[in-house]
PDB file of C-alpha atoms in Angstrom:
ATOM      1  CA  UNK W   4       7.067  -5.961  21.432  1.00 39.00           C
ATOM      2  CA  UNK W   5       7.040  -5.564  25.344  1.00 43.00           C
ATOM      3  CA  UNK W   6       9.192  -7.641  27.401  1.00 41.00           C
ATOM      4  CA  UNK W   7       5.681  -9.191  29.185  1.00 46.00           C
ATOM      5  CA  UNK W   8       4.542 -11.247  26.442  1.00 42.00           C
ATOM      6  CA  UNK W   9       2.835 -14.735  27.745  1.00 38.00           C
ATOM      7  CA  UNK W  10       5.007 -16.828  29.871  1.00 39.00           C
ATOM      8  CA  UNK W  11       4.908 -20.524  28.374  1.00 38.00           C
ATOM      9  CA  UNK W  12       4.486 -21.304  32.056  1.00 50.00           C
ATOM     10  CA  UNK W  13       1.218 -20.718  33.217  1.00 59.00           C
ATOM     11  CA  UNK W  14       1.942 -21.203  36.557  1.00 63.00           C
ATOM     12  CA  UNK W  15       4.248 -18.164  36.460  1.00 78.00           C
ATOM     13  CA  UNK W  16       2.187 -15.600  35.387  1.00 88.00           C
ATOM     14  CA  UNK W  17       1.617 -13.346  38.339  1.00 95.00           C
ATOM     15  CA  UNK W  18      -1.132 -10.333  37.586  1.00 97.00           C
ATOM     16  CA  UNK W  19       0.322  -8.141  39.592  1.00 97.00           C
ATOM     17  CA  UNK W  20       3.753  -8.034  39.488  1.00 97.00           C
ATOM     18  CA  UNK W  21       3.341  -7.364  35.744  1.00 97.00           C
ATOM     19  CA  UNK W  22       0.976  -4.888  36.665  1.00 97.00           C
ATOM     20  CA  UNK W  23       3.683  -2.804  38.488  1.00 97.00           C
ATOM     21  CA  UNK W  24       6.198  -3.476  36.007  1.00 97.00           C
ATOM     22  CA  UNK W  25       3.956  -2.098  33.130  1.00 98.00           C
ATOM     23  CA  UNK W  26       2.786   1.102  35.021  1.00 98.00           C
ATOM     24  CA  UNK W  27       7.013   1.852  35.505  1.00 98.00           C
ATOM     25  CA  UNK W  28       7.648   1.465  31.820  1.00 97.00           C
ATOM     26  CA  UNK W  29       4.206   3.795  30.876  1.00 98.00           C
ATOM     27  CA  UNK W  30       5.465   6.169  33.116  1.00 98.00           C
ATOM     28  CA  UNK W  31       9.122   6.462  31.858  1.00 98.00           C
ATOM     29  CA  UNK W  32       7.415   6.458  27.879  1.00 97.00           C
ATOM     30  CA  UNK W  33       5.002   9.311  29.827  1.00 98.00           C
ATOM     31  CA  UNK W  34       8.144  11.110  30.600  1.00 98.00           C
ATOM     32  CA  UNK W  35       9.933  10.423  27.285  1.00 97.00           C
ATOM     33  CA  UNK W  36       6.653  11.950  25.591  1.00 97.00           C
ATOM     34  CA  UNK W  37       6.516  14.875  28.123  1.00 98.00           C
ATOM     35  CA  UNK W  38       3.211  13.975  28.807  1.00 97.00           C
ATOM     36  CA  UNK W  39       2.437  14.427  32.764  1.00 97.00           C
ATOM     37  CA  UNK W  40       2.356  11.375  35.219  1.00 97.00           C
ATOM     38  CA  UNK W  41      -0.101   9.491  35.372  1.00 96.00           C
ATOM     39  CA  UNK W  42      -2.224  10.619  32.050  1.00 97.00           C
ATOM     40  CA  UNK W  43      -2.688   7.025  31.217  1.00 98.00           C
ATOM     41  CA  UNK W  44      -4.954   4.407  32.959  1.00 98.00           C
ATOM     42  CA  UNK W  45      -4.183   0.750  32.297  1.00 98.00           C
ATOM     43  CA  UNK W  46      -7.464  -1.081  31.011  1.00 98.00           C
ATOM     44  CA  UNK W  47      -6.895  -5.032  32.382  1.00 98.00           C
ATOM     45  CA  UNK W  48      -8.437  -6.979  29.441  1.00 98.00           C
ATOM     46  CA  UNK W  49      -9.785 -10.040  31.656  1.00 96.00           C
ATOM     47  CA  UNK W  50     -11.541 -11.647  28.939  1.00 95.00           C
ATOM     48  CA  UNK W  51     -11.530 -15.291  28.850  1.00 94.00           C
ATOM     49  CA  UNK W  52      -9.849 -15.345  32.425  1.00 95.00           C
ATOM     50  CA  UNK W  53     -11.127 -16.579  35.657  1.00 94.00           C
ATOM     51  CA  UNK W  54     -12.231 -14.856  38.473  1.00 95.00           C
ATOM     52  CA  UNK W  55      -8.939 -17.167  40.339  1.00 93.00           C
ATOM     53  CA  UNK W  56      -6.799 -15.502  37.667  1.00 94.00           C
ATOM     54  CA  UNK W  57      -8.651 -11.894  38.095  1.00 96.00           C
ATOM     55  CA  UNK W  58      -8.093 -11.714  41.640  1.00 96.00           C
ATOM     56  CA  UNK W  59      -3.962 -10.984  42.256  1.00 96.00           C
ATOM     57  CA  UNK W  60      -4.884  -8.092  39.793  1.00 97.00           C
ATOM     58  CA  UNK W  61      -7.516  -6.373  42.184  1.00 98.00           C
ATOM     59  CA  UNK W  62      -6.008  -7.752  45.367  1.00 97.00           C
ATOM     60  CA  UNK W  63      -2.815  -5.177  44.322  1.00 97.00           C
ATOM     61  CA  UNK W  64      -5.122  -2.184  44.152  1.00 98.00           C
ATOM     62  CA  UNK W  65      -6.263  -2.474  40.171  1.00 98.00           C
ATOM     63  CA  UNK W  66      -9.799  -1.642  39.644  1.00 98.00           C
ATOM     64  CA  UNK W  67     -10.565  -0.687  35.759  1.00 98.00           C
ATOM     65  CA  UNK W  68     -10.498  -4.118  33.601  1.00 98.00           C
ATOM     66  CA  UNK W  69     -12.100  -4.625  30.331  1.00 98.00           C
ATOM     67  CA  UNK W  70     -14.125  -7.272  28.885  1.00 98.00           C
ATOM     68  CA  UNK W  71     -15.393  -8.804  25.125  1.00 97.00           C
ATOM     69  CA  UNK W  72     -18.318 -10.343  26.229  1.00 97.00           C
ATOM     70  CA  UNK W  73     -21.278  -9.141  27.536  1.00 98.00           C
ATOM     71  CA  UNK W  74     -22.343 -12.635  28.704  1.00 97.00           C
ATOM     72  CA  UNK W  75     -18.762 -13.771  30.398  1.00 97.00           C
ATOM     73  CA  UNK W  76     -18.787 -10.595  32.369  1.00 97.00           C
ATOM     74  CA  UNK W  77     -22.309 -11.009  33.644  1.00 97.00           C
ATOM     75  CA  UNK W  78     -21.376 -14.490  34.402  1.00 96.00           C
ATOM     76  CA  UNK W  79     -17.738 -13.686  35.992  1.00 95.00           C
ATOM     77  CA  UNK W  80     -17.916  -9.729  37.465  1.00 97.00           C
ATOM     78  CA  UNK W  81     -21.211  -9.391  39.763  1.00 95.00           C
ATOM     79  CA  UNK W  82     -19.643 -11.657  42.967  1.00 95.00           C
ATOM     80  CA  UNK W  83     -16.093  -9.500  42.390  1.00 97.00           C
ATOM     81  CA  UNK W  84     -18.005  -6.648  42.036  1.00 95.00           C
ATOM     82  CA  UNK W  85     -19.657  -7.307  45.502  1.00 96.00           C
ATOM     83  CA  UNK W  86     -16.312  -8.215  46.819  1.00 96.00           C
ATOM     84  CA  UNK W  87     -14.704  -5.082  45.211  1.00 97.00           C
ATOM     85  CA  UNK W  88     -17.625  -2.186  44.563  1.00 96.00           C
ATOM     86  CA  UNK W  89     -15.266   0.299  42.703  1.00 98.00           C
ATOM     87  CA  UNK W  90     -14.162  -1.425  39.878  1.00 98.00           C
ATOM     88  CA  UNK W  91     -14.563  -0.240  36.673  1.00 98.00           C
ATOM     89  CA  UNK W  92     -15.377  -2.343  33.954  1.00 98.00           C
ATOM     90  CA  UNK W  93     -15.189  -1.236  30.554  1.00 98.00           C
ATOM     91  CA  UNK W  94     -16.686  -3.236  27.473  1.00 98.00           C
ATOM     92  CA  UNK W  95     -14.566  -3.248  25.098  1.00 98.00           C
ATOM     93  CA  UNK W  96     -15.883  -6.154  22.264  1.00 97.00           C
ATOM     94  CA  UNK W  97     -18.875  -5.988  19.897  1.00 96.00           C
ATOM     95  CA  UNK W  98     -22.002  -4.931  20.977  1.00 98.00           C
ATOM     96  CA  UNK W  99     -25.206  -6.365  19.609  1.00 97.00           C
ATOM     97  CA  UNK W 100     -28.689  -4.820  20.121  1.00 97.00           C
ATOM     98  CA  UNK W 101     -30.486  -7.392  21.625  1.00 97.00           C
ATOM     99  CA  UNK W 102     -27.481  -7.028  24.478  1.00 98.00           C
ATOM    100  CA  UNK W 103     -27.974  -3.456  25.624  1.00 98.00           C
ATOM    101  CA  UNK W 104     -30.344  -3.813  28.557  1.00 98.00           C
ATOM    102  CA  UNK W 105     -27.766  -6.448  30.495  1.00 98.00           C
ATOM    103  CA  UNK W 106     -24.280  -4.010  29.118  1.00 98.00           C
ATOM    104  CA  UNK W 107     -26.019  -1.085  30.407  1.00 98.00           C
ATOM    105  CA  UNK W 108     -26.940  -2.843  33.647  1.00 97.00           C
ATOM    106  CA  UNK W 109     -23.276  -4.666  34.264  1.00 97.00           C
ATOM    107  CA  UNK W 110     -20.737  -2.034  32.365  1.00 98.00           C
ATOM    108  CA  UNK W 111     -19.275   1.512  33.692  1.00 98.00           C
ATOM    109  CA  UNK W 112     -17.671   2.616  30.078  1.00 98.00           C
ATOM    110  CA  UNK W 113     -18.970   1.078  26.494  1.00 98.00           C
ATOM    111  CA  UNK W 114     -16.090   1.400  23.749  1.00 98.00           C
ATOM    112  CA  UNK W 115     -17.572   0.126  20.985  1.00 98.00           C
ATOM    113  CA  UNK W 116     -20.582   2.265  19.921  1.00 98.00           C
ATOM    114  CA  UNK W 117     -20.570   2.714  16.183  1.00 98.00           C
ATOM    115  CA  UNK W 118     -23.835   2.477  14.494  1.00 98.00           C
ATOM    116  CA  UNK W 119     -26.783   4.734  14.440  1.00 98.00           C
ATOM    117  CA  UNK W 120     -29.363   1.688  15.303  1.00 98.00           C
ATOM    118  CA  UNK W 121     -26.613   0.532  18.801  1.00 98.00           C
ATOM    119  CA  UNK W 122     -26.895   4.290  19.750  1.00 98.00           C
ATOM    120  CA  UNK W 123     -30.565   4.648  19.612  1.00 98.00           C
ATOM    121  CA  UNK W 124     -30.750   1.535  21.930  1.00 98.00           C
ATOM    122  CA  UNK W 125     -28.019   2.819  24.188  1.00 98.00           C
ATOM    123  CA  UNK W 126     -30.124   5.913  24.649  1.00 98.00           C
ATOM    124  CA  UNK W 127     -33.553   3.644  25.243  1.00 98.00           C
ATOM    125  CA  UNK W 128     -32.301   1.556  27.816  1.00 98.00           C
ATOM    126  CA  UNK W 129     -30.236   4.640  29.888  1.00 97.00           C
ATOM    127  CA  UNK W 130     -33.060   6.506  30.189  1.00 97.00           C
ATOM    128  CA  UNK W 131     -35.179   3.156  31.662  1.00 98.00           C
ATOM    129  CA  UNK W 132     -32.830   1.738  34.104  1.00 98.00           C
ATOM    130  CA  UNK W 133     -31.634   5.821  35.085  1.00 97.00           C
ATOM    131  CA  UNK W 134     -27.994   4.075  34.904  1.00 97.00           C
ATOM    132  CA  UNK W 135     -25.121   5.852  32.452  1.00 96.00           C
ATOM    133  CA  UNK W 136     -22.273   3.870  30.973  1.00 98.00           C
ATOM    134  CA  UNK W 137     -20.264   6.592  29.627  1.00 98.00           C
ATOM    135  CA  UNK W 138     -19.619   6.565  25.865  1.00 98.00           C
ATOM    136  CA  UNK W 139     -16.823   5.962  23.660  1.00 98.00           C
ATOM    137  CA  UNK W 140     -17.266   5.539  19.104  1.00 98.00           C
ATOM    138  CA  UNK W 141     -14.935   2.800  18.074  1.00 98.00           C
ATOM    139  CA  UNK W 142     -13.406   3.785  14.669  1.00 98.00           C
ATOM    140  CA  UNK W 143     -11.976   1.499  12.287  1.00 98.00           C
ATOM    141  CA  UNK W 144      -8.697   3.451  11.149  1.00 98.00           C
ATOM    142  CA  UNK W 145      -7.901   0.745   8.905  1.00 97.00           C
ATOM    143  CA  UNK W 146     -11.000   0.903   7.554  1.00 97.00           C
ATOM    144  CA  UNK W 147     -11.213  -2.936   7.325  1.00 96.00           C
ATOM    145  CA  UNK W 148     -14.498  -4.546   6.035  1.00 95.00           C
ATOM    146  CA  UNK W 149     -14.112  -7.461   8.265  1.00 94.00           C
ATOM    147  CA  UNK W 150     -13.902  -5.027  12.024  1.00 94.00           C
ATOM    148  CA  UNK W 151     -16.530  -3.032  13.519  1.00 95.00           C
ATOM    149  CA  UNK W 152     -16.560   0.356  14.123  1.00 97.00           C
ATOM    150  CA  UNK W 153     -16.870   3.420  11.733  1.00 98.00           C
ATOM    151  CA  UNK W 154     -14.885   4.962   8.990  1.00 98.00           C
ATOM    152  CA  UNK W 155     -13.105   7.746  10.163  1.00 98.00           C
ATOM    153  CA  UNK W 156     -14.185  10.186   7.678  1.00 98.00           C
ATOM    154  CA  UNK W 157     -18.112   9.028   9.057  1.00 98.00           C
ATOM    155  CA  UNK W 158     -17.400   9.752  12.754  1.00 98.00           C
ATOM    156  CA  UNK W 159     -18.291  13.375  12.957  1.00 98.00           C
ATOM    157  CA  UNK W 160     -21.471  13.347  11.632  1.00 98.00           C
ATOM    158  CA  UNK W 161     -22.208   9.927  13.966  1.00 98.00           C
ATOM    159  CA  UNK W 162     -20.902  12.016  16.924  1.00 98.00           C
ATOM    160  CA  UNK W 163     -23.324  14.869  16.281  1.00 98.00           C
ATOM    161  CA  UNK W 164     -26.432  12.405  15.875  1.00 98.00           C
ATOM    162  CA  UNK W 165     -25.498  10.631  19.224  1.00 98.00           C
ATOM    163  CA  UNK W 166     -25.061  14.496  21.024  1.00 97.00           C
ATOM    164  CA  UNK W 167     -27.824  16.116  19.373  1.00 98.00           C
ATOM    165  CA  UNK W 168     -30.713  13.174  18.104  1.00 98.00           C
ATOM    166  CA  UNK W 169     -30.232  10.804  20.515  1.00 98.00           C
ATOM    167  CA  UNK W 170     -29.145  12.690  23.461  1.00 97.00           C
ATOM    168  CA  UNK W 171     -25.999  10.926  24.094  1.00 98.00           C
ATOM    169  CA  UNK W 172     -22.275  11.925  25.745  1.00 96.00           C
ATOM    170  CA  UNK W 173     -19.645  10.383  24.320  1.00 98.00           C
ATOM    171  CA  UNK W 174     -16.522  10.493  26.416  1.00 98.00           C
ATOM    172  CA  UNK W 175     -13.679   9.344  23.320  1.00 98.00           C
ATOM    173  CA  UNK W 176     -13.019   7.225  20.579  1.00 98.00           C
ATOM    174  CA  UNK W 177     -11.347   4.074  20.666  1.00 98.00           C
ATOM    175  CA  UNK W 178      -8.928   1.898  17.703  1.00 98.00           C
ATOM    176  CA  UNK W 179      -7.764  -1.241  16.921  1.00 97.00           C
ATOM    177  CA  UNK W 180      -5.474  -1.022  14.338  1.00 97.00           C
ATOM    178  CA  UNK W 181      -4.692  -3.606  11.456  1.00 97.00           C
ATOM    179  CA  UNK W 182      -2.634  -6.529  13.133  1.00 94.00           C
ATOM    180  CA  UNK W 183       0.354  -6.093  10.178  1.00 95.00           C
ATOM    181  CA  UNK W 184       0.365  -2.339   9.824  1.00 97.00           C
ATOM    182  CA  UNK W 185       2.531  -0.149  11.952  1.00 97.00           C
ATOM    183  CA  UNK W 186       0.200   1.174  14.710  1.00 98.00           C
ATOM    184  CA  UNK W 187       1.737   4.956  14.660  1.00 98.00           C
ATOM    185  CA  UNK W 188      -0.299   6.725  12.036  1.00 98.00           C
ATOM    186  CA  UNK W 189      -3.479   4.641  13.463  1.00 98.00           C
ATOM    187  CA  UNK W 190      -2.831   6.110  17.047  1.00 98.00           C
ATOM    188  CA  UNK W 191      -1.937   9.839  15.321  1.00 98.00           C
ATOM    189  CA  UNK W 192      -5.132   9.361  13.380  1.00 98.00           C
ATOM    190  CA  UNK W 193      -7.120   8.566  16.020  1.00 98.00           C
ATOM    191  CA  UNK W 194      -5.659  11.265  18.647  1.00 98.00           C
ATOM    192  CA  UNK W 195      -6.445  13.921  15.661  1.00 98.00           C
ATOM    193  CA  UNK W 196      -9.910  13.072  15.427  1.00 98.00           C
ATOM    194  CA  UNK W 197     -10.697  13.226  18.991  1.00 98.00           C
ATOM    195  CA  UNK W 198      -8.751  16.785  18.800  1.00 98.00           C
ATOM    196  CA  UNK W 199     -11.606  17.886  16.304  1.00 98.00           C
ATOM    197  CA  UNK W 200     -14.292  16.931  18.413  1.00 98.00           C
ATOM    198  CA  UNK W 201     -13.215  18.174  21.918  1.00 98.00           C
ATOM    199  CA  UNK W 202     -13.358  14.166  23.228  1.00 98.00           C
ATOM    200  CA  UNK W 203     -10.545  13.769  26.506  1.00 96.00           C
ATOM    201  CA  UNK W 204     -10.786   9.848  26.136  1.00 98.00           C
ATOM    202  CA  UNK W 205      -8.562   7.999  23.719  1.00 98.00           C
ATOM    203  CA  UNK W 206      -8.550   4.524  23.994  1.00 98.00           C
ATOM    204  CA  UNK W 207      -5.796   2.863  21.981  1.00 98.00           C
ATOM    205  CA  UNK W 208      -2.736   0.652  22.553  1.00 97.00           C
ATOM    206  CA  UNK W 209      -2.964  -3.249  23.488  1.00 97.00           C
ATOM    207  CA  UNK W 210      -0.036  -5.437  25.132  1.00 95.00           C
ATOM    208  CA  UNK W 211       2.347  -5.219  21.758  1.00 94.00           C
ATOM    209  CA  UNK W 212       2.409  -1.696  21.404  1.00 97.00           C
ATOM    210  CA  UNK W 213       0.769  -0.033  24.969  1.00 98.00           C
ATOM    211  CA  UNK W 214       4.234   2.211  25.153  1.00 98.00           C
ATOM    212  CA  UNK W 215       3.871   3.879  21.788  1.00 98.00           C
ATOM    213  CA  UNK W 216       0.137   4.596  22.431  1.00 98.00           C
ATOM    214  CA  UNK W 217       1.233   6.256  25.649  1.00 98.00           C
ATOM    215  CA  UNK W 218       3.525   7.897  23.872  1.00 97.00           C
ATOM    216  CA  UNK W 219       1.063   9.298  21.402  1.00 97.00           C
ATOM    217  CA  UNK W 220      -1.685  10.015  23.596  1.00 97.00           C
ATOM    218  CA  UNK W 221      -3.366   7.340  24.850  1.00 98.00           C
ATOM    219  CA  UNK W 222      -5.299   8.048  27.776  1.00 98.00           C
ATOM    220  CA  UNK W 223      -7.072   4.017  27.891  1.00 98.00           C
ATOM    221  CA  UNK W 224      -5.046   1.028  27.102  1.00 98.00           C
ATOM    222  CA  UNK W 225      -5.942  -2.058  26.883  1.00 98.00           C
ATOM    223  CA  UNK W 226      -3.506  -4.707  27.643  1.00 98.00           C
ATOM    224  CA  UNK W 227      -4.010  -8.327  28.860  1.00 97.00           C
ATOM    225  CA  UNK W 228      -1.465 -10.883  27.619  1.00 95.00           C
ATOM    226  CA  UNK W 229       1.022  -9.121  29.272  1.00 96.00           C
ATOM    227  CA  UNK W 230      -1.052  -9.018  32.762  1.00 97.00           C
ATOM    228  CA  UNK W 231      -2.338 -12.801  32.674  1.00 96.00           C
ATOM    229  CA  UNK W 232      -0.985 -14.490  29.921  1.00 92.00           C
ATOM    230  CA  UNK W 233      -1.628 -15.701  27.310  1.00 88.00           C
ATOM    231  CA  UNK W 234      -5.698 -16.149  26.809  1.00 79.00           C
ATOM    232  CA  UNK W 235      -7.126 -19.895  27.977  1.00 73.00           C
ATOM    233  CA  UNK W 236      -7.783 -22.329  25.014  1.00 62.00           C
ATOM    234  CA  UNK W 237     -11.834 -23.293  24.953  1.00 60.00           C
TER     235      UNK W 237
END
């Protein structure tokens, strides 16, 4: 587990001093790995925080966060996004049909394509608003009836419909691995796939395990307990 787990006291949770202290210790496991500096961009998962929580975060230079929700983000991101125009926000939850036109319109990167009837929409609503998240196929490693995303053995074929039926570029794959398994052949998994199909973007790694993903590959991780805390109770 990573030394930043949630403070039991709120009040000293400060964005972006773990911010700083994260990037050191990804780029001593970058070094470890022999990977080269700076391979790996840190996803801020912001979900379920405020914009007062949000801002220490950007104010220290950090622009790519990631969000579950499609309505939270459209309620929280447009006045930060005014205040701070080059952020990158990345969806990184479930993605229903009947949300496409507003993730389209609010995200820069979807991560959690993984059905033929969410890639036909993606492809609808592109073309109409001219505006082009880029792409990533979530694939359930663990193959676990309960998580989205597809069956590893079913993501070539998936990738190939999106390329060549519904006109789509996918950018990388993305994981979330079983909570009790040992992430390691997840991330391996994962990296391999993305080998076979050419994809640069490997999103994988959250705030218990972010150094080992780095370690394996990782170019995406996603980490937000250990940047804000732990998540607000509704």
């Amino acid at each position: 587990m990573s030394s930043h787990d949630a403070l039991s006291d709120d009040n000293a949770i400060d964005p972006a001093a773990n911010l700083a202290s994260i990037a050191a210790e990804i780029e001593s496991a970058l070094a470890e790995a022999g990977r080269r500096p700076g391979a790996v961009t840190i996803t801020a998962v912001s979900k379920t925080h405020d914009a007062d929580r949000i801002r220490p975060a950007l104010d220290a230079g950090h622009r790519v966060f990631g969000e579950n929700r499609v309505q939270e983000a459209m309620a929280k991101w447009p006045a930060l996004k005014a205040e701070y125009p080059d952020v990158e926000l990345r969806l990184i939850g479930p993605l229903q049909t009947n949300k496409v036109k507003e993730a389209v319109a609010t995200f820069d990167v979807i991560e959690s394509l993984d059905r033929p009837k969410l890639a036909r929409a993606l492809a609808a609503e592109t073309e109409k608003q001219d505006r082009r998240p880029k792409l990533f196929i979530q694939v359930n490693t663990g193959e676990e009836p309960q998580k989205a995303g597809l069956a590893p053995a079913d993501v070539p074929a998936f990738y190939e419909q999106c390329r060549k039926e519904f006109g789509l570029e996918i950018e990388g794959v993305m994981c979330i691995p079983p909570a009790e398994d040992d992430p390691a052949p997840h991330f391996a998994l994962l990296a391999k796939i993305a080998k076979s199909l050419g994809l640069s973007g490997l999103s994988m790694g959250m705030s218990g395990d972010y150094l080992l993903a780095a370690q394996l590959g990782a170019t995406h991780l996603r980490i937000g307990t250990a940047i804000f805390g732990a998540r607000p109770v509704p």
